[in-house]
CSV table of C-alpha atoms in Angstrom, one decimal:
chain,number,residue,atom,x,y,z
A,1115,MET,CA,-1.9,26.9,15.5
A,1116,ALA,CA,-5.3,28.0,17.4
A,1117,SER,CA,-5.3,29.9,20.1
A,1118,ASP,CA,-6.2,29.7,23.7
A,1119,SER,CA,-9.5,31.0,23.3
A,1120,ALA,CA,-10.4,29.2,20.7
A,1121,LYS,CA,-8.6,25.8,22.3
A,1122,ASP,CA,-11.2,26.6,25.4
A,1123,ALA,CA,-13.8,27.5,22.8
A,1124,ALA,CA,-13.7,24.5,21.2
A,1125,SER,CA,-13.9,22.1,24.6
A,1126,SER,CA,-17.0,24.2,25.8
A,1127,LEU,CA,-18.9,22.7,22.5
A,1128,PRO,CA,-21.5,20.1,22.7
A,1129,ASP,CA,-20.2,16.7,22.4
A,1130,GLY,CA,-19.8,16.1,18.7
A,1131,SER,CA,-21.3,19.1,17.5
A,1132,LEU,CA,-20.0,21.1,14.1
A,1133,CYS,CA,-18.4,24.4,16.0
A,1134,GLY,CA,-21.1,24.2,18.5
A,1135,HIS,CA,-23.9,23.6,16.3
A,1136,GLU,CA,-26.2,20.0,16.4
A,1137,THR,CA,-26.2,19.7,12.5
A,1138,LEU,CA,-24.3,21.2,9.3
A,1139,GLU,CA,-27.7,22.7,8.6
A,1140,ASP,CA,-27.9,24.6,12.0
A,1141,MET,CA,-24.7,25.8,11.2
A,1142,LEU,CA,-25.6,27.1,7.4
A,1143,LYS,CA,-28.4,29.0,9.2
A,1144,ALA,CA,-26.7,30.7,11.2
A,1145,HIS,CA,-24.1,32.6,8.7
A,1146,LEU,CA,-25.9,32.7,5.2
A,1147,PRO,CA,-28.9,34.8,4.4
A,1148,LYS,CA,-32.1,33.5,3.3
A,1149,ASP,CA,-31.8,33.6,-0.4
A,1150,LYS,CA,-28.2,31.8,0.0
A,1151,LEU,CA,-29.5,29.4,2.2
A,1152,GLU,CA,-31.9,28.2,-0.3
A,1153,GLU,CA,-29.6,27.7,-2.9
A,1154,ALA,CA,-27.2,25.5,-0.5
A,1155,PHE,CA,-30.3,23.4,0.7
A,1156,ARG,CA,-31.4,23.2,-3.0
A,1157,VAL,CA,-27.9,21.3,-3.7
A,1158,LEU,CA,-27.2,19.9,-0.2
A,1159,HIS,CA,-30.8,18.0,0.0
A,1160,GLY,CA,-31.9,17.9,-3.8
A,1161,HIS,CA,-35.4,18.6,-5.3
A,1162,SER,CA,-38.2,16.3,-5.0
A,1163,ASN,CA,-39.8,15.0,-7.5
A,1164,CYS,CA,-42.9,17.3,-8.0
A,1165,GLU,CA,-42.2,19.8,-4.8
A,1166,GLY,CA,-38.9,20.7,-4.6
A,1167,LEU,CA,-37.5,20.1,-1.2
A,1168,ALA,CA,-38.5,17.7,1.2
A,1169,SER,CA,-40.7,20.2,3.5
A,1170,SER,CA,-41.3,20.5,7.1
A,1171,VAL,CA,-44.5,18.3,8.7
A,1172,THR,CA,-45.9,20.3,11.4
A,1173,LEU,CA,-46.4,17.5,14.9
A,1174,PRO,CA,-48.5,17.6,17.3
A,1175,GLU,CA,-47.6,20.2,20.4
A,1176,PRO,CA,-47.7,17.5,23.3
A,1177,ALA,CA,-45.2,15.4,20.9
A,1178,VAL,CA,-43.1,18.6,20.6
A,1179,GLU,CA,-43.0,19.5,24.2
A,1180,ALA,CA,-42.4,15.8,25.2
A,1181,ALA,CA,-39.3,16.1,23.1
A,1182,GLN,CA,-38.2,19.5,24.7
A,1183,ARG,CA,-39.1,17.7,28.2
A,1184,LEU,CA,-36.9,14.7,27.1
A,1185,GLU,CA,-34.0,16.5,25.5
A,1186,PHE,CA,-34.2,14.7,21.8
A,1187,ASP,CA,-34.3,16.2,18.6
A,1188,LEU,CA,-37.4,15.9,16.8
A,1189,GLN,CA,-37.8,16.8,13.5
A,1190,ALA,CA,-40.1,16.0,10.4
A,1191,PHE,CA,-40.7,16.2,6.3
A,1192,ARG,CA,-42.9,15.0,3.9
A,1193,PHE,CA,-41.4,14.0,0.0
A,1194,GLY,CA,-43.8,14.8,-2.8
A,1195,ALA,CA,-44.9,12.8,-5.7
A,1196,ALA,CA,-46.8,13.4,-8.3
A,1197,ARG,CA,-50.6,12.7,-8.4
A,1198,GLU,CA,-52.1,9.9,-10.6
A,1199,GLN,CA,-55.4,9.5,-12.2
A,1200,LEU,CA,-55.2,5.7,-11.9
A,1201,ARG,CA,-53.9,5.3,-8.6
A,1202,GLU,CA,-54.1,6.7,-5.3
A,1203,PRO,CA,-51.0,7.9,-3.2
A,1204,ARG,CA,-49.7,5.5,-1.0
A,1205,VAL,CA,-48.1,8.0,1.8
A,1206,VAL,CA,-46.7,6.1,4.9
A,1207,ARG,CA,-45.4,7.7,8.1
A,1208,ALA,CA,-41.9,6.4,8.5
A,1209,ALA,CA,-39.3,7.0,11.3
A,1210,LEU,CA,-35.6,6.7,12.4
A,1211,VAL,CA,-34.9,6.8,16.1
A,1212,GLN,CA,-31.2,7.3,17.3
A,1213,ASN,CA,-29.8,6.7,20.9
A,1214,ARG,CA,-27.1,7.3,23.0
A,1215,ILE,CA,-26.5,4.7,25.6
A,1216,VAL,CA,-27.9,5.9,29.2
A,1217,LEU,CA,-25.5,4.6,31.9
A,1218,PRO,CA,-21.5,4.3,32.0
A,1219,THR,CA,-20.6,0.9,30.0
A,1220,THR,CA,-19.2,0.1,33.5
A,1221,ALA,CA,-22.7,-0.1,34.8
A,1222,PRO,CA,-24.2,-3.9,35.5
A,1223,PHE,CA,-25.4,-5.2,31.8
A,1224,ALA,CA,-29.1,-5.4,33.1
A,1225,GLU,CA,-29.4,-1.4,34.4
A,1226,GLN,CA,-27.3,-0.6,31.2
A,1227,ARG,CA,-29.9,-2.6,29.1
A,1228,SER,CA,-32.9,-1.4,31.0
A,1229,ALA,CA,-32.1,2.1,30.8
A,1230,ILE,CA,-32.0,1.9,27.4
A,1231,MET,CA,-35.2,-0.1,26.8
A,1232,SER,CA,-36.8,2.9,28.9
A,1233,ARG,CA,-35.5,5.8,26.9
A,1234,VAL,CA,-36.7,4.0,23.4
A,1235,THR,CA,-39.4,3.4,24.9
A,1236,GLU,CA,-40.5,7.2,25.8
A,1237,ILE,CA,-39.3,8.0,22.3
A,1238,ILE,CA,-41.2,5.0,20.4
A,1239,ASN,CA,-44.5,6.1,22.0
A,1240,ILE,CA,-44.0,10.2,21.1
A,1241,ALA,CA,-43.9,8.4,17.6
A,1242,ALA,CA,-46.8,6.5,17.9
A,1243,SER,CA,-48.6,9.7,19.3
A,1244,CYS,CA,-47.3,11.7,15.9
A,1245,GLY,CA,-49.0,8.6,13.7
A,1246,VAL,CA,-45.8,6.8,12.4
A,1247,LYS,CA,-46.4,3.3,10.8
A,1248,ILE,CA,-42.9,2.4,10.2
A,1249,LEU,CA,-40.2,3.0,12.8
A,1250,CYS,CA,-36.6,1.4,12.4
A,1251,LEU,CA,-33.9,1.5,15.5
A,1252,GLN,CA,-30.5,1.8,15.1
A,1253,GLU,CA,-27.6,-1.0,15.0
A,1254,ALA,CA,-27.6,-2.8,18.4
A,1255,TRP,CA,-29.6,-0.3,19.9
A,1256,PRO,CA,-30.1,-2.3,23.3
A,1257,MET,CA,-26.3,-2.0,24.2
A,1258,PRO,CA,-23.2,0.0,24.2
A,1259,PHE,CA,-21.1,-0.7,20.8
A,1260,ALA,CA,-18.7,-2.4,22.1
A,1261,PHE,CA,-17.0,-4.5,19.3
A,1262,CYS,CA,-14.5,-2.9,19.4
A,1263,THR,CA,-12.9,-4.2,22.8
A,1264,ARG,CA,-13.0,-7.6,21.5
A,1265,GLU,CA,-14.1,-8.5,25.1
A,1266,LYS,CA,-16.1,-11.8,25.1
A,1267,HIS,CA,-18.8,-10.9,27.9
A,1268,TRP,CA,-20.2,-8.5,26.2
A,1269,CYS,CA,-22.0,-11.5,24.1
A,1270,GLU,CA,-24.3,-11.5,27.5
A,1271,PHE,CA,-26.5,-8.4,25.6
A,1272,ALA,CA,-27.2,-11.8,23.1
A,1273,GLU,CA,-30.8,-13.0,23.0
A,1274,VAL,CA,-33.1,-15.6,21.4
A,1275,VAL,CA,-35.0,-14.1,18.5
A,1276,PRO,CA,-38.0,-16.6,17.5
A,1277,GLU,CA,-38.5,-17.8,14.6
A,1278,ALA,CA,-41.5,-16.7,12.0
A,1279,SER,CA,-43.8,-19.6,11.3
A,1280,GLY,CA,-42.6,-19.6,7.8
A,1281,SER,CA,-39.1,-19.3,6.1
A,1282,ASN,CA,-38.1,-15.6,4.9
A,1283,GLY,CA,-39.9,-14.7,1.6
A,1284,GLY,CA,-42.1,-18.2,1.8
A,1285,ASP,CA,-45.7,-18.2,1.3
A,1286,ASP,CA,-47.2,-18.7,4.6
A,1287,ASN,CA,-44.6,-16.9,6.7
A,1288,ASN,CA,-47.5,-15.6,9.0
A,1289,GLY,CA,-45.3,-14.1,11.8
A,1290,VAL,CA,-45.2,-15.6,15.5
A,1291,ARG,CA,-46.5,-13.9,18.3
A,1292,CYS,CA,-43.6,-12.6,21.4
A,1293,ASN,CA,-44.2,-13.8,24.7
A,1294,GLY,CA,-45.9,-10.5,25.8
A,1295,SER,CA,-48.1,-11.1,22.9
A,1296,GLY,CA,-50.5,-12.9,24.1
A,1297,SER,CA,-49.5,-16.5,22.6
A,1298,SER,CA,-48.2,-19.5,24.4
A,1299,SER,CA,-44.2,-21.2,24.0
A,1300,SER,CA,-45.1,-23.9,21.9
A,1301,SER,CA,-45.4,-20.9,19.4
A,1302,ARG,CA,-42.2,-20.0,19.4
A,1303,SER,CA,-39.3,-22.3,17.5
A,1304,GLY,CA,-36.7,-22.3,15.0
A,1305,SER,CA,-32.6,-21.2,14.5
A,1306,GLY,CA,-33.2,-18.5,16.9
A,1307,GLY,CA,-35.0,-20.3,19.9
A,1308,GLY,CA,-35.5,-23.7,19.9
A,1309,GLY,CA,-38.3,-23.3,21.3
A,1310,SER,CA,-36.5,-21.1,23.9
A,1311,LYS,CA,-38.2,-17.5,24.9
A,1312,ALA,CA,-37.6,-14.3,23.1
A,1313,GLY,CA,-35.2,-12.1,25.1
A,1314,PRO,CA,-36.6,-9.0,26.8
A,1315,THR,CA,-35.9,-6.4,24.1
A,1316,VAL,CA,-37.3,-8.6,21.1
A,1317,ASP,CA,-40.7,-8.8,23.7
A,1318,LEU,CA,-40.6,-5.0,24.5
A,1319,VAL,CA,-40.7,-4.1,20.9
A,1320,CYS,CA,-43.5,-6.7,19.9
A,1321,GLU,CA,-45.5,-5.2,22.7
A,1322,LEU,CA,-44.9,-1.9,21.5
A,1323,ALA,CA,-45.8,-2.3,18.1
A,1324,ARG,CA,-49.2,-4.5,18.9
A,1325,LYS,CA,-50.2,-1.0,21.3
A,1326,HIS,CA,-49.2,1.3,18.5
A,1327,ASN,CA,-50.2,-0.8,15.5
A,1328,MET,CA,-46.6,-0.3,13.8
A,1329,VAL,CA,-44.1,-1.8,12.2
A,1330,ILE,CA,-40.8,-1.9,14.4
A,1331,ILE,CA,-37.3,-3.0,12.9
A,1332,SER,CA,-35.2,-3.6,16.1
A,1333,HIS,CA,-31.5,-4.4,15.9
A,1334,VAL,CA,-30.1,-7.1,18.4
A,1335,LEU,CA,-27.6,-9.7,18.7
A,1336,GLU,CA,-29.3,-12.5,18.5
A,1337,ARG,CA,-28.2,-15.8,20.0
A,1338,ASP,CA,-29.2,-19.2,18.2
A,1339,VAL,CA,-29.1,-21.4,21.2
A,1340,THR,CA,-29.8,-24.3,18.3
A,1341,HIS,CA,-26.8,-24.0,16.5
A,1342,GLY,CA,-24.3,-24.1,19.4
A,1343,ASN,CA,-25.3,-20.4,20.7
A,1344,THR,CA,-23.9,-18.8,17.6
A,1345,VAL,CA,-23.7,-15.0,17.9
A,1346,TRP,CA,-25.3,-13.2,14.9
A,1347,ASN,CA,-26.3,-9.5,14.3
A,1348,THR,CA,-29.4,-9.4,13.3
A,1349,ALA,CA,-32.6,-7.0,12.4
A,1350,VAL,CA,-35.8,-8.5,13.8
A,1351,ILE,CA,-38.7,-7.2,11.5
A,1352,VAL,CA,-41.7,-7.3,14.1
A,1353,GLY,CA,-45.5,-6.4,12.1
A,1354,ASN,CA,-48.1,-4.4,13.4
A,1355,LYS,CA,-49.9,-6.9,15.5
A,1356,GLY,CA,-46.8,-7.3,17.6
A,1357,ASN,CA,-45.9,-10.7,15.4
A,1358,ILE,CA,-42.2,-11.6,14.2
A,1359,ILE,CA,-42.1,-11.5,10.5
A,1360,GLY,CA,-38.8,-12.2,10.2
A,1361,LYS,CA,-35.4,-11.5,10.7
A,1362,HIS,CA,-32.3,-10.8,8.6
A,1363,ARG,CA,-28.8,-11.2,9.6
A,1364,LYS,CA,-25.7,-8.9,8.4
A,1365,ASN,CA,-24.3,-9.6,5.2
A,1366,HIS,CA,-20.9,-8.1,5.4
A,1367,ILE,CA,-18.8,-7.7,8.6
A,1368,PRO,CA,-16.0,-5.1,8.9
A,1369,ARG,CA,-12.6,-5.5,9.4
A,1370,VAL,CA,-11.4,-1.8,9.4
A,1371,GLY,CA,-10.7,0.7,12.3
A,1372,ASP,CA,-11.9,-0.3,15.7
A,1373,PHE,CA,-14.4,-2.4,14.2
A,1374,ASN,CA,-13.7,-5.8,15.2
A,1375,GLU,CA,-16.9,-7.3,14.9
A,1376,SER,CA,-15.9,-10.4,13.3
A,1377,THR,CA,-14.5,-11.4,16.8
A,1378,TYR,CA,-18.3,-11.9,17.9
A,1379,TYR,CA,-20.2,-12.7,15.2
A,1380,MET,CA,-19.4,-13.4,11.1
A,1381,GLU,CA,-21.3,-13.6,7.7
A,1382,GLY,CA,-25.3,-13.5,7.8
A,1383,ASN,CA,-26.9,-16.6,5.8
A,1384,THR,CA,-30.2,-14.8,5.3
A,1385,GLY,CA,-29.9,-13.7,1.5
A,1386,HIS,CA,-31.8,-10.3,0.8
A,1387,PRO,CA,-35.1,-10.9,2.4
A,1388,VAL,CA,-38.1,-8.2,1.7
A,1389,PHE,CA,-40.4,-8.2,4.0
A,1390,GLU,CA,-44.2,-7.4,3.1
A,1391,THR,CA,-45.7,-5.7,5.5
A,1392,GLU,CA,-49.1,-3.9,6.1
A,1393,PHE,CA,-47.9,-0.4,5.4
A,1394,GLY,CA,-45.4,-1.5,3.1
A,1395,ARG,CA,-42.3,-3.7,1.3
A,1396,VAL,CA,-39.1,-3.1,3.6
A,1397,ALA,CA,-35.5,-4.2,3.8
A,1398,VAL,CA,-32.8,-4.2,6.2
A,1399,ASN,CA,-29.2,-3.7,4.9
A,1400,ILE,CA,-26.9,-3.5,8.2
A,1401,CYS,CA,-24.4,-0.8,9.0
A,1402,TYR,CA,-21.2,-1.8,6.8
A,1403,GLY,CA,-23.6,-3.3,3.8
A,1404,ARG,CA,-24.2,0.6,2.8
A,1405,HIS,CA,-20.6,0.1,1.6
A,1406,HIS,CA,-21.6,-2.7,-1.0
A,1407,PRO,CA,-23.5,-1.4,-4.0
A,1408,LEU,CA,-24.8,-5.1,-5.0
A,1409,ASN,CA,-25.9,-5.7,-1.3
A,1410,TRP,CA,-28.6,-2.5,-1.8
A,1411,MET,CA,-29.8,-4.2,-5.0
A,1412,GLY,CA,-30.1,-7.3,-4.0
A,1413,PHE,CA,-33.1,-6.4,-1.8
A,1414,ALA,CA,-34.3,-3.6,-4.4
A,1415,LEU,CA,-34.7,-6.7,-7.4
A,1416,ASN,CA,-36.7,-8.7,-4.4
A,1417,GLY,CA,-38.9,-6.1,-4.3
A,1418,ALA,CA,-38.3,-3.3,-1.7
A,1419,GLU,CA,-39.6,0.1,-1.4
A,1420,ILE,CA,-38.2,1.4,1.9
A,1421,ILE,CA,-34.5,-0.2,2.8
A,1422,PHE,CA,-33.8,1.0,6.4
A,1423,ASN,CA,-29.6,1.3,6.9
A,1424,PRO,CA,-29.2,0.9,10.8
A,1425,SER,CA,-25.6,1.6,11.6
A,1426,ALA,CA,-22.5,2.5,14.1
A,1427,THR,CA,-20.0,4.6,12.6
A,1428,VAL,CA,-17.5,7.2,13.9
A,1429,GLY,CA,-16.9,11.1,12.4
A,1430,GLY,CA,-12.9,10.2,12.0
A,1431,LEU,CA,-13.8,6.8,9.8
A,1432,SER,CA,-16.4,7.8,7.7
A,1433,GLU,CA,-18.5,10.8,8.3
A,1434,PRO,CA,-17.7,12.1,4.6
A,1435,LEU,CA,-19.1,8.7,3.2
A,1436,TRP,CA,-22.4,9.2,5.0
A,1437,PRO,CA,-24.1,11.5,3.5
A,1438,ILE,CA,-23.8,10.2,-0.1
A,1439,GLU,CA,-24.0,6.8,0.5
A,1440,ALA,CA,-27.5,6.6,1.5
A,1441,ARG,CA,-28.7,8.5,-1.2
A,1442,CYS,CA,-27.2,7.0,-4.3
A,1443,ALA,CA,-28.4,3.8,-3.4
A,1444,ALA,CA,-31.8,5.5,-2.9
A,1445,ILE,CA,-31.1,6.8,-6.5
A,1446,ALA,CA,-29.6,3.9,-7.8
A,1447,ASN,CA,-32.3,1.5,-6.8
A,1448,SER,CA,-35.4,3.5,-7.3
A,1449,VAL,CA,-36.2,3.1,-3.1
A,1450,TYR,CA,-36.5,5.2,-0.2
A,1451,VAL,CA,-33.9,4.5,2.5
A,1452,GLY,CA,-33.5,5.6,6.3
A,1453,ALA,CA,-29.8,5.5,7.6
A,1454,ILE,CA,-29.9,5.8,10.9
A,1455,ASN,CA,-26.8,6.6,13.2
A,1456,ARG,CA,-25.9,6.0,16.9
A,1457,VAL,CA,-25.0,9.2,18.8
A,1458,GLY,CA,-22.2,9.5,21.6
A,1459,THR,CA,-19.3,8.8,22.7
A,1460,GLU,CA,-19.0,5.5,24.6
A,1461,THR,CA,-16.0,4.8,27.1
A,1462,PHE,CA,-15.3,1.3,27.7
A,1463,PRO,CA,-13.1,0.2,31.2
A,1464,HIS,CA,-10.3,-1.6,29.7
A,1465,ALA,CA,-8.0,0.2,26.3
A,1466,PHE,CA,-7.9,-1.5,23.6
A,1467,THR,CA,-5.9,-1.4,20.2
A,1468,SER,CA,-6.9,-2.5,16.6
A,1469,GLY,CA,-3.5,-3.4,14.8
A,1470,ASP,CA,-3.7,0.3,13.2
A,1471,CYS,CA,-0.5,1.6,14.9
A,1472,ARG,CA,-2.6,3.7,17.1
A,1473,PRO,CA,-1.8,3.9,21.0
A,1474,ALA,CA,-4.3,2.0,23.2
A,1475,HIS,CA,-7.6,3.8,23.9
A,1476,ALA,CA,-10.7,3.4,25.7
A,1477,ASP,CA,-13.2,4.8,23.3
A,1478,PHE,CA,-14.4,4.4,19.5
A,1479,GLY,CA,-14.7,8.3,18.9
A,1480,HIS,CA,-18.1,10.1,18.4
A,1481,PHE,CA,-20.7,8.4,17.3
A,1482,TYR,CA,-22.0,11.4,15.0
A,1483,GLY,CA,-26.0,10.5,14.7
A,1484,SER,CA,-27.1,12.5,11.6
A,1485,SER,CA,-29.9,10.3,10.7
A,1486,TYR,CA,-31.7,11.0,7.5
A,1487,PHE,CA,-34.3,9.8,4.9
A,1488,ALA,CA,-33.2,9.7,1.1
A,1489,ALA,CA,-35.8,9.6,-1.9
A,1490,PRO,CA,-35.4,7.5,-5.2
A,1491,ASP,CA,-35.2,11.0,-6.7
A,1492,GLY,CA,-31.9,12.0,-4.7
A,1493,SER,CA,-34.1,14.1,-2.1
A,1494,ARG,CA,-33.2,13.8,1.2
A,1495,THR,CA,-34.2,15.5,4.4
A,1496,PRO,CA,-31.8,17.3,6.6
A,1497,ALA,CA,-29.8,15.3,9.3
A,1498,ALA,CA,-31.4,14.6,12.9
A,1499,SER,CA,-28.9,15.7,15.7
A,1500,ARG,CA,-24.6,15.0,15.9
A,1501,CYS,CA,-25.0,15.0,19.6
A,1502,ARG,CA,-28.3,14.3,21.2
A,1503,ASP,CA,-30.9,11.3,21.1
A,1504,GLY,CA,-33.2,12.1,17.7
A,1505,LEU,CA,-36.5,11.1,16.1
A,1506,LEU,CA,-36.9,11.7,12.5
A,1507,ILE,CA,-40.4,11.4,11.1
A,1508,ALA,CA,-40.8,11.5,7.3
A,1509,ASP,CA,-44.2,11.0,4.9
A,1510,LEU,CA,-43.1,8.6,2.2
A,1511,ASP,CA,-45.4,8.0,-0.8
A,1512,LEU,CA,-44.5,4.4,-1.9
A,1513,ASN,CA,-45.6,5.8,-5.6
A,1514,LEU,CA,-42.8,7.6,-6.2
A,1515,CYS,CA,-40.8,4.5,-6.4
A,1516,ARG,CA,-42.9,3.5,-9.7
A,1517,GLN,CA,-42.6,7.0,-10.7
A,1518,VAL,CA,-38.8,7.2,-10.8
A,1519,ARG,CA,-38.2,3.8,-12.6
A,1520,ASP,CA,-40.7,5.1,-15.2
A,1521,LYS,CA,-38.6,8.0,-15.8
A,1522,TRP,CA,-35.2,7.3,-15.2
A,1523,GLY,CA,-35.8,3.8,-16.6
A,1524,PHE,CA,-32.7,2.5,-14.3
A,1525,GLN,CA,-33.6,-1.2,-14.3
A,1526,MET,CA,-35.1,-1.7,-17.9
A,1527,THR,CA,-31.8,-0.5,-19.0
A,1528,ALA,CA,-29.6,-2.4,-16.9
A,1529,ARG,CA,-27.7,-5.2,-18.0
A,1530,TYR,CA,-28.5,-8.0,-15.5
A,1531,ASP,CA,-27.4,-10.8,-18.1
A,1532,MET,CA,-24.0,-9.2,-18.7
A,1533,TYR,CA,-23.2,-8.4,-15.0
A,1534,ARG,CA,-24.1,-12.1,-14.3
A,1535,ASP,CA,-21.6,-13.9,-16.8
A,1536,LEU,CA,-19.3,-10.9,-15.5
A,1537,LEU,CA,-19.6,-11.7,-11.9
A,1538,ASP,CA,-20.1,-15.4,-12.9
A,1539,ARG,CA,-16.3,-15.0,-14.8
A,1540,TYR,CA,-14.8,-13.5,-11.6
A,1541,CYS,CA,-15.9,-15.6,-9.3
A,1542,ARG,CA,-13.7,-19.0,-11.1
A,1543,PRO,CA,-10.3,-19.4,-9.9
A,1544,ASP,CA,-9.1,-19.0,-13.6
A,1545,PHE,CA,-10.7,-15.6,-13.9
A,1546,LYS,CA,-8.7,-12.9,-16.3
A,1547,PRO,CA,-9.4,-9.1,-16.6
A,1548,GLN,CA,-10.7,-8.2,-19.4
A,1549,ILE,CA,-7.7,-5.8,-20.5
A,1550,VAL,CA,-7.0,-4.6,-24.1
A,1551,ARG,CA,-3.8,-3.2,-23.5
A,1552,ASP,CA,-2.1,-0.4,-25.8
A,1553,PRO,CA,0.3,-2.6,-28.1
A,1554,THR,CA,2.7,0.4,-28.2
A,1555,LEU,CA,3.6,0.3,-24.7
A,1556,PRO,CA,7.0,-1.8,-23.9
A,1557,PRO,CA,6.9,-5.3,-22.7
A,1558,ALA,CA,5.4,-5.6,-19.3
C-alpha cells in the first residue's frame, strides 16, 4: 500500500503526468545516463532511413518565447531521406495541434467555443511563424468531447460544412471559399449546407489558411441541413487559398467504454478520399478508424502520402495501443502518419453511465495528449505533452515514402487479389472459415 507521503506527492502532480513528468521521454531523461538514454530512444523511436533518430529542429526564438508565454508545449523534428539523383527532396513542414477546453463545460456554449477558437488561433499563428504548411487539429477541437453523456443538447455545436465544387476525388474539385474568404454565398452549396453559410469554426479556419498560405485539417461536428439535419463526425480539408478542398466523414464509430458516439452520429459515407494539396497528398483516418488496418490501407491505396489521425482517447482505455498503432500504420502502408490526441480532463454537469458496470461518473478520464509523427521507415518523433496544449512540428521528406516502398516492397508483394476473394467470401451469408482440422482430434 502506498504511504501517505506518496499519496500526497501523487495528488500534487500535474494532471495526467507520468510521475510528475510531461512525457515518457522526459521521465527517461531524468533517470537514465546519456549513453543508456540514447539506446533507449533507439528502440523507442527507431532509426530513420539514413540519419538515425528523428532530429530536433531549431525554431525561431520569438515562437519559442510565445509558446512559453502562452504555456503550451512546442517541439520540432525532422525525418531524413536519402538524397536522390533524379528527384529533388520534397520536404514539407507539417504540424499537429492538441488542445484542452478553456472554460468549464457549464459555461454558455458560445463562450466555450469562442474561448477555444481564440486559443487555437494563437497556436496556429505561431505555427505559421515557424513555416508550417500543413496543419491538423484534433477531433472535435472546438467543443468538449461530450459524446460520453448521451445528452443531445451538445449537438448545438454542429455546424454547416459547405461542399467543394466537385465530388471528393473528382477531376473538377477546385474547392469553394468560405464566408470570410471573399466569395459570395451563392458559391456555397451541397450536402452540408443546401446554400447555407459555413459555420463559425469552418470560417475561422478558412481565413487562417488563406492568411498563412497553409493547408489546415479541421475536425468538427457537421450539420447536414439538406438531409434532415443529420449530424456527422467530419474532417474538413481547407486549402492554402482559404478554399474547402473536401471533407471526410468518420468511417468507424466506437461502442466501447464511455464512447457513446453512435448516440450522435453514425458511420460516414465518404469512403477513403485522398486530398491533393499544393504541399502533398493527405488523408484523414478519424480516431477509432486507427484500430482498423484496412481503413489505413484504403487511404494508402488511394495515394496518400500523409495520413492524419485526429483523435480523442483516454488513458484508462487505449494508452497501451497509442504509441504503436500509428507507427504500425506508417510501416505497413509506407506513409507518414500524424497522430493527434486531445489533452486534459473534461467534467460534465451530470453524471452518466455506459453499461460497463462502473458507477455513475462525470468525466471521461484524462485525455493524455502524446501526439506524434511516425515515418514510413518505422521511426517516430518523441511525444507531445500529456498535460498541456501542444504544437508538434515535423519536416517530412515525402520522397521517403517511395524509397521505403522500393526497399521493402510491401505493396509489390501484397496479394490484393487473394485478400479480395477472401473478403468477398466472408461477406456472404454462407461463408465457411478455411479451417483444416487435425483428423486425430475427437469429433466436434
